[in-house]
Coordinates of N, CA and C in Angstrom, one line a residue:
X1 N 20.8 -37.4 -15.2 CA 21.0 -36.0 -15.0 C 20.9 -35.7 -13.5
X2 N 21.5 -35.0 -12.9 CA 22.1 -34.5 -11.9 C 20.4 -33.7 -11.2
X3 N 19.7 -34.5 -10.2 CA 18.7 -33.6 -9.8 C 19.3 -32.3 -8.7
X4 N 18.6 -31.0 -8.9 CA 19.0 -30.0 -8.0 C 18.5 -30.1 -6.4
X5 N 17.3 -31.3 -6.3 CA 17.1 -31.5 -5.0 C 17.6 -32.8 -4.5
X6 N 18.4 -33.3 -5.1 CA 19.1 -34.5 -4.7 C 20.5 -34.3 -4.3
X7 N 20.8 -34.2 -2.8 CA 21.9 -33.8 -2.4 C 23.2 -34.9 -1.6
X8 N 23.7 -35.2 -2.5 CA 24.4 -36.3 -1.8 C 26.0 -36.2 -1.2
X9 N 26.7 -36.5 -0.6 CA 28.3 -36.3 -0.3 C 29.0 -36.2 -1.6
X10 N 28.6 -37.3 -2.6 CA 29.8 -37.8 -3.4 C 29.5 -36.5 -4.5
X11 N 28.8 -35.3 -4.6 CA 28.9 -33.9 -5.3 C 29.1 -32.8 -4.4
X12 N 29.8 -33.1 -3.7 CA 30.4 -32.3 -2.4 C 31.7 -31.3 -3.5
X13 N 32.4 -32.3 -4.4 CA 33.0 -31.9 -5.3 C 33.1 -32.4 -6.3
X14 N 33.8 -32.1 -7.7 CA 33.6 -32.2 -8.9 C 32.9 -33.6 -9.1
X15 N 32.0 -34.1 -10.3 CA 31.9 -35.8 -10.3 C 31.4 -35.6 -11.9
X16 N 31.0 -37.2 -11.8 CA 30.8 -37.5 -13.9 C 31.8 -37.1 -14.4
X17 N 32.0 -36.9 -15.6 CA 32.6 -37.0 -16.8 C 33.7 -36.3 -16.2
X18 N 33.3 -35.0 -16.0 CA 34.3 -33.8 -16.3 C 35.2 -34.2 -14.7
X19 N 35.0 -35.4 -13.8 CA 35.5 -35.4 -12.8 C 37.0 -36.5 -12.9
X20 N 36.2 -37.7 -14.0 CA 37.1 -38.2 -14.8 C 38.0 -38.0 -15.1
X21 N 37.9 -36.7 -16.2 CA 38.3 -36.2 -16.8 C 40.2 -35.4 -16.7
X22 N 39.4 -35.4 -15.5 CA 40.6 -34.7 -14.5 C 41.9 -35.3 -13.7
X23 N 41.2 -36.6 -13.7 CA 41.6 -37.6 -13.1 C 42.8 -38.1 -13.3
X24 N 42.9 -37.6 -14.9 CA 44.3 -38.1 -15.6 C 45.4 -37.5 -15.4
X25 N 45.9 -36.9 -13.9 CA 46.6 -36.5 -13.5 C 47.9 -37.0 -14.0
X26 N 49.1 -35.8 -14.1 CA 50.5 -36.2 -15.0 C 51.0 -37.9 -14.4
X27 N 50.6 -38.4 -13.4 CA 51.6 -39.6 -12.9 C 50.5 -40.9 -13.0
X28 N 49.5 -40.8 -13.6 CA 48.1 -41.9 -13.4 C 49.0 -43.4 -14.3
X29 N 49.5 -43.3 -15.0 CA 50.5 -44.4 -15.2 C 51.3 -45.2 -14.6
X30 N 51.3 -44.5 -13.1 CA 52.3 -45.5 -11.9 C 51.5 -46.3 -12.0
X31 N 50.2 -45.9 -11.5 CA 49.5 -46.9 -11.0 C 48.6 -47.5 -11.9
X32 N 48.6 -47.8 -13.4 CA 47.6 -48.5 -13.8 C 48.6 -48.5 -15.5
X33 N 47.8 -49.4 -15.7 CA 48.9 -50.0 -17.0 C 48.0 -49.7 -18.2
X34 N 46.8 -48.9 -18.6 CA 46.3 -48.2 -19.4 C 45.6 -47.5 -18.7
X35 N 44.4 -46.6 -20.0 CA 43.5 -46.2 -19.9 C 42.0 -46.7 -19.1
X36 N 41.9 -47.4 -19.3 CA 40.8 -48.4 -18.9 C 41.0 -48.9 -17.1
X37 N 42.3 -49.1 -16.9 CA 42.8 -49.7 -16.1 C 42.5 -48.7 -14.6
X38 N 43.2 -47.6 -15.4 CA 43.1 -46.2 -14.5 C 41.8 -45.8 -14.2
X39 N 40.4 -45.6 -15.0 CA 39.5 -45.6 -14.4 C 38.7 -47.0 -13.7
X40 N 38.8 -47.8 -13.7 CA 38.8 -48.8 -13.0 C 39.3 -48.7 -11.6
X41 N 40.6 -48.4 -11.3 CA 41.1 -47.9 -10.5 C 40.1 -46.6 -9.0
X42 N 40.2 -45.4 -10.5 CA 39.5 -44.0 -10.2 C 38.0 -44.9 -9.6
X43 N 38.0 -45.7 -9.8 CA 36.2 -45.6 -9.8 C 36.0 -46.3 -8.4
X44 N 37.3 -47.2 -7.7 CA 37.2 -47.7 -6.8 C 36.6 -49.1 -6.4
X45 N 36.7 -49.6 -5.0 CA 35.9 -51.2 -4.6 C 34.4 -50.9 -4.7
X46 N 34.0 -49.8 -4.6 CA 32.9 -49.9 -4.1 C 31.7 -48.6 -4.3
X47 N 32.3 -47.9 -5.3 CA 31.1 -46.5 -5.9 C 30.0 -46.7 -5.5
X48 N 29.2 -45.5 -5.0 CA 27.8 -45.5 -5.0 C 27.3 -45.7 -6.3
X49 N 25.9 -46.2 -6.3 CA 25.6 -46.1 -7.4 C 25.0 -45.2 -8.2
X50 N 24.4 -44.2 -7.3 CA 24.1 -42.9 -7.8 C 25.1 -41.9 -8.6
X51 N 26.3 -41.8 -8.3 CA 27.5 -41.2 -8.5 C 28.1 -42.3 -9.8
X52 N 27.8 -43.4 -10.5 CA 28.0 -44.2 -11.1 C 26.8 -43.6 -12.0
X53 N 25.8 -43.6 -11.5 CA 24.8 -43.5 -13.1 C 24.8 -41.8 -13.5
X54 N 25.4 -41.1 -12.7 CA 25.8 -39.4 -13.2 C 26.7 -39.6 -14.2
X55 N 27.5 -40.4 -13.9 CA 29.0 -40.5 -15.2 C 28.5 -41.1 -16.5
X56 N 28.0 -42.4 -15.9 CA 26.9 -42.7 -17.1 C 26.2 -41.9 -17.9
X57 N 25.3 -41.2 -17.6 CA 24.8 -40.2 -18.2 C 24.9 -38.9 -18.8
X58 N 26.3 -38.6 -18.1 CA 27.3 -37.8 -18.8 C 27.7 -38.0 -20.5
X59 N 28.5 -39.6 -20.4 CA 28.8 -40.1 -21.3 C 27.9 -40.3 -22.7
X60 N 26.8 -41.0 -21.8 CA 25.9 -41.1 -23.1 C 25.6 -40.0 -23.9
X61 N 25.1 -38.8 -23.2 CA 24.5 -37.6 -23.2 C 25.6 -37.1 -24.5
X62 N 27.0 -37.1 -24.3 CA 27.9 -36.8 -24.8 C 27.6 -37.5 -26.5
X63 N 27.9 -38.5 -26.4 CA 28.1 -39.5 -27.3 C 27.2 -39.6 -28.3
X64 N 25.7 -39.4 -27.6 CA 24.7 -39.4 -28.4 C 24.1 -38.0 -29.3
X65 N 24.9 -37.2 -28.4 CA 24.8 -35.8 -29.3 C 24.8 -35.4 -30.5
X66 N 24.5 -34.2 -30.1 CA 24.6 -33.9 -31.8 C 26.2 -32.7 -32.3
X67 N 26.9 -32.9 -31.2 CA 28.1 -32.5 -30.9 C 29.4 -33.0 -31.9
X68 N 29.9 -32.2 -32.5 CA 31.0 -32.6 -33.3 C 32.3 -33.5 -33.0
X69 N 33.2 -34.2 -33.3 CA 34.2 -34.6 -33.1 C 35.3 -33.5 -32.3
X70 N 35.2 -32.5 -33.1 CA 36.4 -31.5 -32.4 C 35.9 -31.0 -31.5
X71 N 34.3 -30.4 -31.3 CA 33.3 -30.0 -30.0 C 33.3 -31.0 -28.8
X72 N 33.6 -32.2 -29.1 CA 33.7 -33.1 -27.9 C 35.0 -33.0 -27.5
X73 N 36.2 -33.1 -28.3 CA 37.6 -33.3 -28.0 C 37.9 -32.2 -27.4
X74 N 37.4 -30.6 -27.8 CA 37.8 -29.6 -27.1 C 36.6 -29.6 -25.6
X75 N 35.9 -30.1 -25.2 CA 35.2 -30.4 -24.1 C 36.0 -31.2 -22.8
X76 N 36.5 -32.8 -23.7 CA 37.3 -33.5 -23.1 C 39.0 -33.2 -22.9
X77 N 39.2 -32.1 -23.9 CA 40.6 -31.3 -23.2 C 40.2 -30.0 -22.1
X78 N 39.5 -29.8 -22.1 CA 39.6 -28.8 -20.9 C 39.4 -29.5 -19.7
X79 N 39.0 -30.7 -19.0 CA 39.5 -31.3 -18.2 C 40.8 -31.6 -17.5
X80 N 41.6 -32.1 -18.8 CA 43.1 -32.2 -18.3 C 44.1 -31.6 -17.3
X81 N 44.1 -32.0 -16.6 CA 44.5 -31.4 -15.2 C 46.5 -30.5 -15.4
X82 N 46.7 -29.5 -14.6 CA 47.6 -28.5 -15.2 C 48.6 -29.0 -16.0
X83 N 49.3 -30.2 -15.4 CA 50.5 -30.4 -15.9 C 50.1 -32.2 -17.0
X84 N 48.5 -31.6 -17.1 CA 48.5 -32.8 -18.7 C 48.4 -34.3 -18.2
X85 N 48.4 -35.2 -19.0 CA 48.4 -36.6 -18.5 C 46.9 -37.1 -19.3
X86 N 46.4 -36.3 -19.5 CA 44.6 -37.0 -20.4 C 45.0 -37.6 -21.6
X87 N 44.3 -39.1 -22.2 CA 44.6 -39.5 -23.6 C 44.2 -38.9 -23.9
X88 N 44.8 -39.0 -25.1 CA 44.7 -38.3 -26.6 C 43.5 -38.7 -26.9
X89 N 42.9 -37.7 -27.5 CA 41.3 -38.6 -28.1 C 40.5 -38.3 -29.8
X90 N 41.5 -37.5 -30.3 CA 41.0 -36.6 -31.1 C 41.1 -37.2 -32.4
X91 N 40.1 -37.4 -33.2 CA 39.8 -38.7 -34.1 C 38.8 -39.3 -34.1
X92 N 39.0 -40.1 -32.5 CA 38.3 -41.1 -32.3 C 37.2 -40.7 -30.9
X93 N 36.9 -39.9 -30.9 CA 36.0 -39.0 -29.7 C 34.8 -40.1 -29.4
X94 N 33.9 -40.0 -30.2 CA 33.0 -41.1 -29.6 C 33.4 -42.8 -29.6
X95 N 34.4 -43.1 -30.3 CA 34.9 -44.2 -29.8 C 35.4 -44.4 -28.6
X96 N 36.0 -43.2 -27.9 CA 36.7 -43.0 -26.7 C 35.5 -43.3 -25.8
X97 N 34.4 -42.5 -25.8 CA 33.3 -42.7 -24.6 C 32.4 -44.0 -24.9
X98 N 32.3 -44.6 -26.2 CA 32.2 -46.2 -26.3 C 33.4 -46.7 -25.4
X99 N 34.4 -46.3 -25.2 CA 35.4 -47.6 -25.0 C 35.2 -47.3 -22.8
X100 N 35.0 -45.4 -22.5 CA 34.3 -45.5 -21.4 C 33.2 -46.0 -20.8
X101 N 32.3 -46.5 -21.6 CA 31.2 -47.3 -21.4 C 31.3 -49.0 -21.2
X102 N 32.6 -49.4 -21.7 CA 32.9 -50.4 -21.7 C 33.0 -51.1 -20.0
X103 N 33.6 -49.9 -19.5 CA 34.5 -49.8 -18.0 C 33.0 -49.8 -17.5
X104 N 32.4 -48.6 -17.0 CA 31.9 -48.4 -16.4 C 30.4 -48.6 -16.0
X105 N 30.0 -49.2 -17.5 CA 28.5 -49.8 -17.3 C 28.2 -51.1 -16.4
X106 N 29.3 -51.7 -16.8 CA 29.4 -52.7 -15.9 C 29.6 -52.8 -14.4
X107 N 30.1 -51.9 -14.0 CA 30.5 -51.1 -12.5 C 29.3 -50.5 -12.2
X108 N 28.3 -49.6 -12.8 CA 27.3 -49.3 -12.1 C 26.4 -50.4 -12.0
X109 N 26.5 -51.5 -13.1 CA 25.2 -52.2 -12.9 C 25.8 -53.6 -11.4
X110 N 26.7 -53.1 -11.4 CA 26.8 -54.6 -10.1 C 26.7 -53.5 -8.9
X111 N 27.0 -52.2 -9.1 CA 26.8 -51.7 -7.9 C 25.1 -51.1 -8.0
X112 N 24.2 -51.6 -8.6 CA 22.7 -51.7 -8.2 C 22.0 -50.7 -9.1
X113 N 22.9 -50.0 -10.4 CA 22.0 -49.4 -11.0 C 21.6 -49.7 -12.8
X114 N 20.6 -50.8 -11.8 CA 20.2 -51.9 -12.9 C 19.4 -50.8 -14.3
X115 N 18.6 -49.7 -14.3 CA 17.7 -49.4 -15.1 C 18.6 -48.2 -16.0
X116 N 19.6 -48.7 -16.2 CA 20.9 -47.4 -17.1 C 20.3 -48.0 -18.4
X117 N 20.2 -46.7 -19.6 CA 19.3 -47.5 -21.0 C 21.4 -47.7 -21.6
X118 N 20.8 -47.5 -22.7 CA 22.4 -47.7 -23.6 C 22.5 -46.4 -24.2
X119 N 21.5 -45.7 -24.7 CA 21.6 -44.5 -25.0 C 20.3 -43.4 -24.2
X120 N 20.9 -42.1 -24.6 CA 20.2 -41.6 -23.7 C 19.8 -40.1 -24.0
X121 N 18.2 -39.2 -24.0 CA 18.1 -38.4 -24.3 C 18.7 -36.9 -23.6
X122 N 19.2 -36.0 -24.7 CA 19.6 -34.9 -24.0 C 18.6 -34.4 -23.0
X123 N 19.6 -33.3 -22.5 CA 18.8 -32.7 -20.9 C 18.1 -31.4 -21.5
X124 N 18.4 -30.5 -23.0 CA 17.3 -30.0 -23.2 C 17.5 -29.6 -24.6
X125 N 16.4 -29.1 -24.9 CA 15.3 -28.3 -24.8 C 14.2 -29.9 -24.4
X126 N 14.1 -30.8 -24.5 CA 12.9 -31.4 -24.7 C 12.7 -32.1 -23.5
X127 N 13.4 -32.0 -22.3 CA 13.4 -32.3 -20.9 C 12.1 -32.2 -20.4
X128 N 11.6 -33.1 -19.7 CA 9.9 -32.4 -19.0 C 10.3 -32.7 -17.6
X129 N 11.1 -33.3 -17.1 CA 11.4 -33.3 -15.5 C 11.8 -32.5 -15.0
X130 N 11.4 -32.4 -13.3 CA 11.4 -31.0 -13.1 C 12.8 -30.4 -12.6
X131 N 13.9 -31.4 -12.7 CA 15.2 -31.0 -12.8 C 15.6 -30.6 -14.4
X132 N 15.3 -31.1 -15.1 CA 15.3 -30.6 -16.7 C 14.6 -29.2 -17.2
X133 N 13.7 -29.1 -16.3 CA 13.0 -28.0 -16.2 C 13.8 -26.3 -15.9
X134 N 14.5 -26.8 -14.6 CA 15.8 -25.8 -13.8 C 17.0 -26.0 -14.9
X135 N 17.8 -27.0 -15.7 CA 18.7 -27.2 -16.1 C 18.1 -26.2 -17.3
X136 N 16.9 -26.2 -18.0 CA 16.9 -25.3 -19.3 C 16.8 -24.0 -18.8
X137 N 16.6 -23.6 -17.3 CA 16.1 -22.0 -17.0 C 17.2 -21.8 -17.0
X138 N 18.4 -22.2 -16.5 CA 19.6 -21.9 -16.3 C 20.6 -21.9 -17.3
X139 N 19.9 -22.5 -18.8 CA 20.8 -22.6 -19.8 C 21.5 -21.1 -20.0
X140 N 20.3 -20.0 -20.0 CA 20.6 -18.6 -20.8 C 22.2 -18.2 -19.7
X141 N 21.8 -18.2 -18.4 CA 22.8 -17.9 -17.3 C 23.7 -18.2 -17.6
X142 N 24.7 -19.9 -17.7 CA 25.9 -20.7 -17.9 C 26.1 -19.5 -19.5
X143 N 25.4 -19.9 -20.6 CA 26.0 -19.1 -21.6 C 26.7 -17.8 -21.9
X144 N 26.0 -17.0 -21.0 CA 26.5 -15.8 -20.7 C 27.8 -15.9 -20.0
X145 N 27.9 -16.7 -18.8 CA 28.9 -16.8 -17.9 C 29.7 -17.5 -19.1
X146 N 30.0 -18.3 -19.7 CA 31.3 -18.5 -20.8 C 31.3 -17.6 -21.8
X147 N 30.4 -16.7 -21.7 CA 31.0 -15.3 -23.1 C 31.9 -14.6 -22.2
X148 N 32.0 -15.1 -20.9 CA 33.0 -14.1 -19.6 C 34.4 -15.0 -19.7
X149 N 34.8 -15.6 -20.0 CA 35.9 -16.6 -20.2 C 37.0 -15.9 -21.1
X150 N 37.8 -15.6 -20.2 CA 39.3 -14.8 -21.0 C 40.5 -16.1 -21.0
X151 N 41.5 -15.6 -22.0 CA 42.6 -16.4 -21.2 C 44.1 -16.2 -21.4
X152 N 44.4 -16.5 -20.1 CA 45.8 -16.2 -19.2 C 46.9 -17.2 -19.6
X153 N 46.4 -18.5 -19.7 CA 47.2 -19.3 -19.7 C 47.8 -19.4 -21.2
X154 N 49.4 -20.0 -21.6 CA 49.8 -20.5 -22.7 C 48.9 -21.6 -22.3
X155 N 48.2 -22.2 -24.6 CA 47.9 -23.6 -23.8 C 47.9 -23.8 -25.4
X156 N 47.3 -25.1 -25.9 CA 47.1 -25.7 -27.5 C 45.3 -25.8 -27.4
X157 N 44.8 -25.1 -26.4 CA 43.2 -25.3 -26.5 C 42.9 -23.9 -26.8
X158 N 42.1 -23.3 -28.3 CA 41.4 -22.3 -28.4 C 40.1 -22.2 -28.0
X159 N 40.7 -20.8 -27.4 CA 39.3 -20.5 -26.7 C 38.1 -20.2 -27.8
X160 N 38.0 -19.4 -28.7 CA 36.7 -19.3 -29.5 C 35.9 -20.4 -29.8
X161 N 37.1 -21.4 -30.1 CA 36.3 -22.4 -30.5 C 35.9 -23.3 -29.5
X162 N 36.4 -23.4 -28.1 CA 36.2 -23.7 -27.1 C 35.0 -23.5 -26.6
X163 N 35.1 -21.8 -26.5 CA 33.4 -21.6 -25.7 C 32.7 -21.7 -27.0
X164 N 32.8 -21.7 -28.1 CA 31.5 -22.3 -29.0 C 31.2 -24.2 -28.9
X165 N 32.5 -24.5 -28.3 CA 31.7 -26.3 -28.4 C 30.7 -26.0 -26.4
X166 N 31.1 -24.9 -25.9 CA 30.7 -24.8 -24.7 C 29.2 -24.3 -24.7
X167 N 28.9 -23.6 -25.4 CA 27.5 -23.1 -25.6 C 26.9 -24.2 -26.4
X168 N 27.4 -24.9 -27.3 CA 26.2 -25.9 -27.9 C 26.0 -27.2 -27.2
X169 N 27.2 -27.1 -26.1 CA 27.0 -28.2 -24.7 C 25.4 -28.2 -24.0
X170 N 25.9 -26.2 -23.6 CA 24.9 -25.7 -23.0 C 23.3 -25.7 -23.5
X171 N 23.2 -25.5 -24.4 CA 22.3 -25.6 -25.3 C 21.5 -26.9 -26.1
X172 N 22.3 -27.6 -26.3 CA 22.2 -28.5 -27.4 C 21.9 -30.1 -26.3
X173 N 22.8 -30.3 -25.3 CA 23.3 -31.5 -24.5 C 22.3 -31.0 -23.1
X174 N 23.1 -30.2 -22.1 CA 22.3 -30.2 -20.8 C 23.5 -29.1 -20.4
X175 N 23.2 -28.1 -19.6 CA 23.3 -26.7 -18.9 C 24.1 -27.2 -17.9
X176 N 23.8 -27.8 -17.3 CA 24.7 -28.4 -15.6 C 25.4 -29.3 -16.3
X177 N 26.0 -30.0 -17.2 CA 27.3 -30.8 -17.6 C 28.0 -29.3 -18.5
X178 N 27.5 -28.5 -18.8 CA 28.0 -27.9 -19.6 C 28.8 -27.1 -18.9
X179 N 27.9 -26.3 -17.4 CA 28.4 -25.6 -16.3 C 30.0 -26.0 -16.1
X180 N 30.1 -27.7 -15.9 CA 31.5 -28.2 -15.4 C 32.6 -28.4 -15.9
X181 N 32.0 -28.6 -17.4 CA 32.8 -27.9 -17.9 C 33.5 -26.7 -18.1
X182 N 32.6 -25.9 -18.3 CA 33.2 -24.3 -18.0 C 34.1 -24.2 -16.5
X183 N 33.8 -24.6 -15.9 CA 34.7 -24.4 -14.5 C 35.9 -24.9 -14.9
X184 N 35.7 -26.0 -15.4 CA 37.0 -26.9 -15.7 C 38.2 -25.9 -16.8
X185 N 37.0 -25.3 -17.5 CA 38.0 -24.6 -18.7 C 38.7 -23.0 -18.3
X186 N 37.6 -22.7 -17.5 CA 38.4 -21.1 -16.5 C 39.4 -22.0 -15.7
X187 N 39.8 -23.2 -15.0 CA 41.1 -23.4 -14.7 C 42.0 -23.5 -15.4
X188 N 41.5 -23.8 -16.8 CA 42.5 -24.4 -18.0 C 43.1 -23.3 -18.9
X189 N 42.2 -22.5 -18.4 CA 42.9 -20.8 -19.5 C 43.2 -19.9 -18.3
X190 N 43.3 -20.4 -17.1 CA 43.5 -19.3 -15.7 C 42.9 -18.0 -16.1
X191 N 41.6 -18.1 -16.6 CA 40.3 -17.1 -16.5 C 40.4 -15.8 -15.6
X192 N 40.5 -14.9 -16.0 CA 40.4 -13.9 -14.6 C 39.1 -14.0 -14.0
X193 N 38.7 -14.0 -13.0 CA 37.5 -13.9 -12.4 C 37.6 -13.0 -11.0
X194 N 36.3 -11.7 -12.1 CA 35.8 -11.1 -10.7 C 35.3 -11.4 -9.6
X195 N 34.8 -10.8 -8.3 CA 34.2 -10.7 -7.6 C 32.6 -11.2 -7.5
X196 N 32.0 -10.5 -8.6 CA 31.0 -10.3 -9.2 C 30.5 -12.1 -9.9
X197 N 31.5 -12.1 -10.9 CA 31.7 -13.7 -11.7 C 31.6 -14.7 -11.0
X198 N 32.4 -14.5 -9.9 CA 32.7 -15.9 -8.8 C 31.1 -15.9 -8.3
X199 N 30.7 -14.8 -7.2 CA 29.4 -15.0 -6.9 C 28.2 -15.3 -7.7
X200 N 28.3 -15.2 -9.3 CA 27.0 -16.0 -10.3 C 27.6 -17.2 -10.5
X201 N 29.0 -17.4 -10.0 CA 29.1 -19.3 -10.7 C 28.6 -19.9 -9.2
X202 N 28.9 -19.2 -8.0 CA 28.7 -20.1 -7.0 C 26.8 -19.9 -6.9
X203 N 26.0 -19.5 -7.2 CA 24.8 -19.0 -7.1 C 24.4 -19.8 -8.5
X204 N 24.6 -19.6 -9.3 CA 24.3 -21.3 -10.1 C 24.4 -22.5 -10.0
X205 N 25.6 -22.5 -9.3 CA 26.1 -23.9 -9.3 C 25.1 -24.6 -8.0
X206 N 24.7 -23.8 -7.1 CA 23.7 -24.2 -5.7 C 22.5 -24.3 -6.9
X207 N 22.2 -23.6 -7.5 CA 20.5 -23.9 -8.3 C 20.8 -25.2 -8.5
X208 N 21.9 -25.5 -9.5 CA 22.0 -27.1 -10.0 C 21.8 -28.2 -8.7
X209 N 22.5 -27.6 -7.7 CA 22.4 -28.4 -6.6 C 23.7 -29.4 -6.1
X210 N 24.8 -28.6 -6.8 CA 26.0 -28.9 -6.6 C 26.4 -28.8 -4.9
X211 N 27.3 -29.4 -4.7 CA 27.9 -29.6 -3.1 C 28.7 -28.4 -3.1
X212 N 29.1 -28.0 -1.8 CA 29.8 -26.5 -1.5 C 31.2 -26.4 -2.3
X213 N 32.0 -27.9 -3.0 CA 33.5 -27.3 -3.5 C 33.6 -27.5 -4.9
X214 N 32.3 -27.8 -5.3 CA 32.5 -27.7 -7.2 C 33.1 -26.7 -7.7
X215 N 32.5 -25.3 -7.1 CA 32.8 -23.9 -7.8 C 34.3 -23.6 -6.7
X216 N 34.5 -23.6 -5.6 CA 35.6 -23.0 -4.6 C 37.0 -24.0 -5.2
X217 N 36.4 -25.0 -6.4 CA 38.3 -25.3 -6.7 C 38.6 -23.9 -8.1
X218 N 37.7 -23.0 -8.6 CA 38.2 -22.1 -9.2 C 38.4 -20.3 -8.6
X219 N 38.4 -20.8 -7.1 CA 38.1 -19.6 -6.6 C 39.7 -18.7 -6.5
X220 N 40.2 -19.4 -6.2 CA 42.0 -18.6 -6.8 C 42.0 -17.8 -8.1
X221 N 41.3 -18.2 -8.8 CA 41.1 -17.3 -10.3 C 40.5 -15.9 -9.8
X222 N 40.1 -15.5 -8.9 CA 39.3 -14.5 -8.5 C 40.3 -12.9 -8.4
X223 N 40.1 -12.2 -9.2 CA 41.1 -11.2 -9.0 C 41.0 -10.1 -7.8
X224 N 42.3 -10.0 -7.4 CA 42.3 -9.4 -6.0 C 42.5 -8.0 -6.7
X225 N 41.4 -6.9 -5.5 CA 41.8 -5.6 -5.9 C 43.0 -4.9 -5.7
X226 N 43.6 -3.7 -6.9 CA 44.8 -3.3 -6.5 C 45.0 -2.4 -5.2
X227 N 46.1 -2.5 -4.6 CA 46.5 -1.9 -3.6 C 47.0 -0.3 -3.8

């Protein structure tokens, strides 16, 4: 879990799962001859290993939940970047983040982060660390901010049911994975966002202890006053 006093380069912008996620930009096929191959790729020679055991823990977090098949697949579709390119996963949802763990466990542990368990407990309610502590005060905040989630965009992702796998993210998993998602999904329904809205996601997203461009890639969503 992502500490809020732990400030490193590599959350400067988006990271973990929901950064993955994204990753599957429409052309990731030039360069890699599956799924597997491509994050392998994404993940690079040489990842830190801090920024390796967030993804990790993402995954588990996910996997081990108490999150449904379609609650996870509508999580892992609002990632997909505009013009699409994310596998398919719907079916086989926690097989998919088994088959991510396949890749990447092994990548964090040669890059030095020897003490990753195999499974792993949610970030709350039952959190006693003192970043788990900030991730549950902030739970009520993020959920409100996705009852603010309209949408603009044609798309095959419903939103009701969307922000309901989003709130039991929030709730159920951990508040700050759930947050990135939401950002991810106001790009994915082109969300209108106030004035007002932008300044509580960017004012959250600092409690978490996010880097300055997590929230500023949804900042174009922000509606300009009329003239």
């Amino acid at each position: 879990m992502h500490d809020p006093a732990a400030q490193h380069e590599w959350i400067a912008f988006d990271f973990g799962v929901t950064a993955l996620g994204a990753s599957f930009h429409g052309d990731w096929m030039l360069g890699a001859g599956n799924e597997l191959e491509h994050i392998r790729t994404y993940l690079g020679p040489a990842p830190a290993s801090g920024r390796l055991s967030l993804l990790v823990e993402d995954v588990l977090r996910l996997r081990d939940s108490g999150l449904d098949g379609d609650e996870l697949n509508l999580l892992w579709r609002a990632t997909d970047p505009p013009l699409g390119g994310s596998p398919e996963i719907r079916g086989a949802e926690r097989a998919w983040l088994d088959r991510l763990l396949t890749v990447v466990l092994p990548v964090a542990r040669a890059r030095g982060a020897t003490a990753l368990p195999m499974s792993h407990p949610r970030c709350a309610p039952d959190g006693t660390s003192a970043a788990a502590t900030e991730h549950r005060r902030l739970t009520a905040e993020v959920v409100d901010l996705i009852g603010l989630l309209d949408q603009r965009a044609e798309g095959h992702y419903p939103l009701a049911r969307t922000r309901r796998a989003l709130v039991r993210c929030a709730e159920t998993v951990c508040s700050e994975l759930a947050f990135r998602f939401l950002l991810h999904t106001a790009n994915q329904f082109w969300s209108r966002l106030s004035p007002e809205t932008y300044g509580r996601l960017e004012h959250v997203s600092t409690a978490f202890g996010h880097g300055p461009h997590v929230v500023d890639a949804v900042e174009y969503l922000i509606e300009q006053p009329a003239e």
